[in-house]
Amino acid sequence: MTGHNIWVYEEQTENMRLGLRVKKVLESLESKFQRIEVVETYQYGKMLILDGLYQTCDKWEFFYHEMLVHVPMFAHPNPKDVLIIGGGDGGSLKNVLKHPKVHVDLVEIDKKVIEISKKYFDFPQTGNFSIFLENGLEYLKRTDKKYDIIIVDGSDPIGPAQDLFKHEFFHLSYEKLRDDGMFVTQSGSPIIGDYHEYFFDTFKKLKQIFPIVLPYFTVVPIYPTGYWSFIIASKGPDPRTPKRKALKEMDLKYYNEEVHRASFAIPNFLLKRMQGELL
Ligand code: SPD
C-alpha cells in the first residue's frame, strides 16, 4: 500500500460502503469512549471519523450543521439559552454563536473529540459558551436550567450516542425547555436499513411527548445515501416558519428562508408511512 493508495471506508450497510482516497492520516487513537480518526481526503478535505462512522468534513459540514442549527434558531421567536448535546467537533456551536445575544451550553461526553476538533476543525476558541464533559442524559437529569432550544448533534444510535435516542432522554428534554421551547435531533437517513428504522422510531417517541413534531431534510454527501433527516419537536412555535431573516454577516452557505420552508416538504413514500401522524 503506498501513500497514494490508502482508502478509508464507512461500512454503511452490509452491502454498501463509501470509500474515500486518503492523502494523510492525521490522527488515529482510541479514547475512553470510541475510536477517533482524522484523515485528510482528496475529495472532501479533512474528515472526522468516530467508531468507523463519518461525522464531519471540511468541505460539506455546512449542509448538516447549518440545517441542524438554523432551522430551530430562526423558527424560535427569541432564542437566548441554547443547549447542544454532542457536537464535540464544534460545527453546531460555531453556527449557534452566529446568532446575537445567545449563551450556549455544550455537553460532550468525549474530551478527546473536542481537543482534536480544536486542532483540525473550526471549533470556536472563544465566545459566550460553556463546555460540560459528560453524558447528555446524565446532564439533563441533574441540571436545573431551562433552555429555549435543545440541539442534539450526536452520532448514530450505537456506542456513546445510544442514550440520546431514548424515551427518557426526550422526556427530560421536554422538561428542560421553556414554554415556547424547541428540540431538534439528527435522525438518520429515512431510506435504508437500520437508519430508516431510527428515523421512524425517533419520530414516534417524540410524538408521544411534544404537541408538534415534524421531520425535515437536507443533503449530506458523506452520510449513508446522502439524504439526511432531522426531527424537530416544538412546545408552541411552528417550526416551518422562520421568524427572522438571516443576517449577511452570518455568511451562511446553505441555509436561507426558502430552504428552511422547503426542507419540510415530505416525499410521498414517507408520507404514506407517516400518514395520520403528521400535523
Ligand atoms: N452517520 C453519522 C451521523 C452523524 C451525525 N452527527 C455528526 C456530528 C457532526 N457534528
Short mmCIF file of C-alpha atoms and ligand atoms in Angstrom, two decimals:
data_model
loop_
_atom_site.label_atom_id
_atom_site.label_comp_id
_atom_site.label_asym_id
_atom_site.label_seq_id
_atom_site.Cartn_x
_atom_site.Cartn_y
_atom_site.Cartn_z
CA MET A 1 0.00 0.00 0.00
CA THR A 2 1.55 3.33 -1.00
CA GLY A 3 0.72 6.77 0.40
CA HIS A 4 -1.42 7.38 -2.67
CA ASN A 5 -3.44 4.23 -2.30
CA ILE A 6 -4.74 4.48 1.23
CA TRP A 7 -8.51 4.44 1.36
CA VAL A 8 -10.92 4.92 4.21
CA TYR A 9 -14.32 3.21 4.16
CA GLU A 10 -17.54 3.55 6.07
CA GLU A 11 -19.46 0.29 6.06
CA GLN A 12 -22.92 1.79 5.68
CA THR A 13 -24.84 -1.47 5.40
CA GLU A 14 -23.57 -5.00 4.95
CA ASN A 15 -23.95 -4.45 1.21
CA MET A 16 -22.74 -0.90 0.83
CA ARG A 17 -19.72 1.19 1.75
CA LEU A 18 -18.44 4.65 0.93
CA GLY A 19 -14.71 4.90 0.25
CA LEU A 20 -12.53 7.98 0.03
CA ARG A 21 -8.89 8.12 -1.00
CA VAL A 22 -6.69 9.43 1.81
CA LYS A 23 -3.92 11.99 1.39
CA LYS A 24 -2.77 11.80 5.00
CA VAL A 25 -3.76 10.16 8.28
CA LEU A 26 -3.70 12.98 10.85
CA GLU A 27 -4.93 11.17 13.98
CA SER A 28 -5.82 7.63 14.86
CA LEU A 29 -6.45 6.77 18.50
CA GLU A 30 -8.72 5.05 20.96
CA SER A 31 -10.33 7.36 23.55
CA LYS A 32 -12.13 6.16 26.68
CA PHE A 33 -15.35 6.07 24.64
CA GLN A 34 -14.57 5.37 21.00
CA ARG A 35 -12.10 5.09 18.14
CA ILE A 36 -11.26 8.56 16.78
CA GLU A 37 -9.68 9.18 13.38
CA VAL A 38 -8.95 12.32 11.41
CA VAL A 39 -7.90 11.87 7.80
CA GLU A 40 -7.22 14.27 5.01
CA THR A 41 -9.10 13.03 1.93
CA TYR A 42 -8.58 14.05 -1.68
CA GLN A 43 -12.28 14.51 -2.36
CA TYR A 44 -13.77 16.07 0.76
CA GLY A 45 -10.88 17.58 2.76
CA LYS A 46 -10.30 16.78 6.44
CA MET A 47 -12.73 14.32 7.92
CA LEU A 48 -13.58 13.21 11.47
CA ILE A 49 -14.48 9.54 11.90
CA LEU A 50 -15.85 8.05 15.14
CA ASP A 51 -16.03 4.27 15.51
CA GLY A 52 -15.77 3.97 11.74
CA LEU A 53 -18.66 6.38 11.06
CA TYR A 54 -18.05 9.55 9.08
CA GLN A 55 -19.06 12.54 11.21
CA THR A 56 -17.98 15.73 9.53
CA CYS A 57 -15.70 17.00 6.81
CA ASP A 58 -14.31 20.41 5.93
CA LYS A 59 -15.99 20.57 2.60
CA TRP A 60 -19.60 19.69 3.34
CA GLU A 61 -20.06 20.27 7.07
CA PHE A 62 -22.30 23.28 6.38
CA PHE A 63 -25.01 21.16 4.69
CA TYR A 64 -25.56 19.42 8.00
CA HIS A 65 -24.68 21.97 10.70
CA GLU A 66 -26.49 24.93 9.15
CA MET A 67 -29.69 22.93 8.79
CA LEU A 68 -29.49 21.32 12.23
CA VAL A 69 -28.92 24.70 13.89
CA HIS A 70 -30.56 27.50 11.91
CA VAL A 71 -33.94 25.86 11.34
CA PRO A 72 -34.75 25.83 15.09
CA MET A 73 -32.86 29.08 15.76
CA PHE A 74 -34.85 31.02 13.15
CA ALA A 75 -38.14 29.24 13.91
CA HIS A 76 -37.94 30.28 17.57
CA PRO A 77 -39.14 33.85 18.27
CA ASN A 78 -36.25 34.81 20.54
CA PRO A 79 -33.66 32.16 21.46
CA LYS A 80 -31.35 33.12 24.32
CA ASP A 81 -30.31 29.91 26.05
CA VAL A 82 -29.27 27.03 23.83
CA LEU A 83 -28.12 23.57 24.84
CA ILE A 84 -26.09 21.44 22.41
CA ILE A 85 -25.73 17.78 23.32
CA GLY A 86 -22.87 16.08 21.46
CA GLY A 87 -21.39 18.27 18.75
CA GLY A 88 -17.82 17.92 20.02
CA ASP A 89 -16.46 18.89 16.61
CA GLY A 90 -17.75 22.45 17.16
CA GLY A 91 -19.73 22.79 13.89
CA SER A 92 -23.07 23.31 15.63
CA LEU A 93 -21.57 25.59 18.26
CA LYS A 94 -19.98 27.77 15.56
CA ASN A 95 -23.40 28.20 13.94
CA VAL A 96 -25.40 28.91 17.10
CA LEU A 97 -22.87 31.60 18.04
CA LYS A 98 -23.70 33.43 14.80
CA HIS A 99 -26.96 34.47 16.49
CA PRO A 100 -26.81 37.59 18.67
CA LYS A 101 -27.22 37.52 22.46
CA VAL A 102 -27.16 33.76 22.81
CA HIS A 103 -25.50 31.70 25.53
CA VAL A 104 -24.67 28.08 24.71
CA ASP A 105 -24.01 25.11 26.98
CA LEU A 106 -22.27 22.31 25.09
CA VAL A 107 -22.41 18.85 26.67
CA GLU A 108 -19.98 16.40 25.08
CA ILE A 109 -19.06 13.06 26.57
CA ASP A 110 -15.62 12.75 24.97
CA LYS A 111 -12.96 15.35 25.83
CA LYS A 112 -10.67 13.92 23.14
CA VAL A 113 -13.15 14.80 20.36
CA ILE A 114 -13.08 18.43 21.48
CA GLU A 115 -9.27 18.52 21.75
CA ILE A 116 -8.85 17.04 18.30
CA SER A 117 -11.50 19.30 16.77
CA LYS A 118 -9.79 22.39 18.19
CA LYS A 119 -6.67 21.26 16.36
CA TYR A 120 -8.14 20.24 13.00
CA PHE A 121 -11.62 21.74 12.66
CA ASP A 122 -13.41 25.01 13.23
CA PHE A 123 -14.16 24.60 16.94
CA PRO A 124 -14.72 28.16 18.30
CA GLN A 125 -11.83 29.25 20.51
CA THR A 126 -13.81 31.94 22.33
CA GLY A 127 -17.43 33.07 22.68
CA ASN A 128 -20.40 33.02 25.00
CA PHE A 129 -20.39 29.29 25.74
CA SER A 130 -19.62 26.76 28.49
CA ILE A 131 -18.48 23.17 27.99
CA PHE A 132 -19.60 20.26 30.17
CA LEU A 133 -17.75 16.98 29.71
CA GLU A 134 -20.42 14.42 30.49
CA ASN A 135 -23.16 12.14 29.19
CA GLY A 136 -26.09 14.16 27.81
CA LEU A 137 -28.73 12.09 29.59
CA GLU A 138 -26.97 12.50 32.95
CA TYR A 139 -26.63 16.24 32.35
CA LEU A 140 -30.38 16.59 31.73
CA LYS A 141 -31.13 14.61 34.89
CA ARG A 142 -29.04 16.89 37.09
CA THR A 143 -29.46 20.38 35.59
CA ASP A 144 -31.97 22.94 36.90
CA LYS A 145 -31.53 25.17 33.89
CA LYS A 146 -34.23 25.87 31.31
CA TYR A 147 -33.46 26.32 27.63
CA ASP A 148 -35.12 27.86 24.58
CA ILE A 149 -33.59 25.34 22.21
CA ILE A 150 -32.01 21.91 22.69
CA ILE A 151 -29.93 20.66 19.75
CA VAL A 152 -28.84 17.04 19.71
CA ASP A 153 -25.81 16.60 17.49
CA GLY A 154 -24.89 13.00 18.15
CA SER A 155 -23.69 10.08 16.11
CA ASP A 156 -25.88 7.13 15.14
CA PRO A 157 -27.72 5.32 17.98
CA ILE A 158 -24.92 2.88 18.68
CA GLY A 159 -22.00 3.39 21.10
CA PRO A 160 -21.86 6.58 23.17
CA ALA A 161 -24.82 8.20 21.34
CA GLN A 162 -27.31 5.45 22.27
CA ASP A 163 -28.75 7.34 25.25
CA LEU A 164 -29.65 10.28 23.02
CA PHE A 165 -32.43 8.28 21.34
CA LYS A 166 -34.16 7.01 24.48
CA HIS A 167 -37.68 7.95 25.52
CA GLU A 168 -36.34 9.14 28.89
CA PHE A 169 -33.91 11.49 27.14
CA PHE A 170 -36.68 13.01 25.00
CA HIS A 171 -38.92 13.37 28.04
CA LEU A 172 -36.23 15.14 30.08
CA SER A 173 -35.53 17.44 27.12
CA TYR A 174 -39.21 18.43 27.11
CA GLU A 175 -39.00 19.24 30.82
CA LYS A 176 -35.87 21.37 30.44
CA LEU A 177 -37.39 23.53 27.69
CA ARG A 178 -39.22 26.80 28.34
CA ASP A 179 -42.90 27.05 27.29
CA ASP A 180 -42.07 28.08 23.71
CA GLY A 181 -39.00 25.82 23.50
CA MET A 182 -37.90 23.58 20.66
CA PHE A 183 -35.92 20.35 20.45
CA VAL A 184 -34.11 19.08 17.37
CA THR A 185 -32.10 15.96 16.65
CA GLN A 186 -30.41 14.39 13.67
CA SER A 187 -32.43 11.31 12.78
CA GLY A 188 -30.61 9.39 10.10
CA SER A 189 -31.42 8.56 6.51
CA PRO A 190 -35.09 7.72 6.02
CA ILE A 191 -34.18 5.46 3.10
CA ILE A 192 -32.20 2.41 4.13
CA GLY A 193 -32.00 -0.36 6.69
CA ASP A 194 -31.48 0.47 10.35
CA TYR A 195 -31.33 4.16 9.57
CA HIS A 196 -34.83 4.06 8.22
CA GLU A 197 -36.00 2.48 11.48
CA TYR A 198 -34.32 5.01 13.75
CA PHE A 199 -35.95 7.82 11.80
CA PHE A 200 -39.45 6.40 12.41
CA ASP A 201 -38.66 5.34 15.95
CA THR A 202 -37.42 8.83 16.91
CA PHE A 203 -40.46 10.43 15.29
CA LYS A 204 -42.87 8.15 17.19
CA LYS A 205 -41.18 8.63 20.56
CA LEU A 206 -41.19 12.43 20.23
CA LYS A 207 -44.85 12.40 19.14
CA GLN A 208 -45.76 10.87 22.50
CA ILE A 209 -44.25 13.88 24.29
CA PHE A 210 -44.43 17.08 22.20
CA PRO A 211 -47.55 18.65 20.61
CA ILE A 212 -45.73 19.48 17.34
CA VAL A 213 -43.26 17.05 15.77
CA LEU A 214 -42.03 17.33 12.17
CA PRO A 215 -39.25 15.90 10.05
CA TYR A 216 -37.18 17.99 7.70
CA PHE A 217 -34.45 17.07 5.29
CA THR A 218 -31.10 18.00 3.84
CA VAL A 219 -28.29 16.50 1.83
CA VAL A 220 -25.06 15.29 3.46
CA PRO A 221 -22.78 13.73 0.84
CA ILE A 222 -20.71 11.71 3.35
CA TYR A 223 -23.66 10.12 5.20
CA PRO A 224 -25.39 6.91 4.08
CA THR A 225 -27.49 7.60 0.94
CA GLY A 226 -26.67 11.33 1.20
CA TYR A 227 -30.33 12.04 2.05
CA TRP A 228 -30.45 13.00 5.73
CA SER A 229 -33.22 13.83 8.18
CA PHE A 230 -33.76 15.87 11.30
CA ILE A 231 -36.75 15.78 13.60
CA ILE A 232 -37.86 18.96 15.29
CA ALA A 233 -40.28 19.00 18.22
CA SER A 234 -41.88 22.20 19.44
CA LYS A 235 -43.85 23.19 22.52
CA GLY A 236 -45.56 26.00 20.59
CA PRO A 237 -43.99 27.92 17.68
CA ASP A 238 -44.48 26.44 14.20
CA PRO A 239 -41.01 25.18 13.16
CA ARG A 240 -41.84 25.56 9.44
CA THR A 241 -41.96 29.36 9.64
CA PRO A 242 -38.78 31.38 10.02
CA LYS A 243 -39.43 34.29 12.42
CA ARG A 244 -36.42 36.37 11.31
CA LYS A 245 -34.16 36.70 8.28
CA ALA A 246 -30.55 35.56 8.31
CA LEU A 247 -28.04 38.40 8.58
CA LYS A 248 -25.49 38.85 5.81
CA GLU A 249 -22.61 38.73 8.27
CA MET A 250 -23.65 35.21 9.32
CA ASP A 251 -22.12 34.12 6.00
CA LEU A 252 -24.41 31.10 5.58
CA LYS A 253 -23.61 28.75 2.71
CA TYR A 254 -26.70 26.54 2.68
CA TYR A 255 -29.48 27.92 4.85
CA ASN A 256 -31.87 30.64 3.71
CA GLU A 257 -35.55 31.32 4.27
CA GLU A 258 -36.70 29.38 1.17
CA VAL A 259 -34.53 26.39 2.03
CA HIS A 260 -35.97 26.47 5.55
CA ARG A 261 -39.56 26.24 4.31
CA ALA A 262 -38.78 23.75 1.54
CA SER A 263 -36.89 21.38 3.84
CA PHE A 264 -40.22 20.44 5.47
CA ALA A 265 -41.60 19.01 2.23
CA ILE A 266 -42.15 15.26 2.67
CA PRO A 267 -41.90 12.91 -0.31
CA ASN A 268 -44.80 10.53 -0.94
CA PHE A 269 -43.02 7.32 0.07
CA LEU A 270 -42.51 8.76 3.56
CA LEU A 271 -45.89 10.46 3.77
CA LYS A 272 -47.52 7.10 3.18
CA ARG A 273 -45.87 5.57 6.23
CA MET A 274 -46.39 8.67 8.39
CA GLN A 275 -49.99 9.26 7.42
CA GLY A 276 -52.19 10.29 10.30
CA GLU A 277 -49.19 11.06 12.47
CA LEU A 278 -48.28 14.42 10.96
CA LEU A 279 -49.74 17.82 11.85
N1 SPD B 1 -23.81 8.53 10.29
C1 SPD B 1 -23.23 9.53 11.14
C2 SPD B 1 -24.19 10.59 11.52
C3 SPD B 1 -23.52 11.62 12.34
C4 SPD B 1 -24.37 12.75 12.70
N2 SPD B 1 -23.72 13.69 13.56
C5 SPD B 1 -22.49 14.18 13.15
C6 SPD B 1 -21.89 15.16 14.08
C7 SPD B 1 -21.37 16.33 13.39
N3 SPD B 1 -21.29 17.47 14.22
#
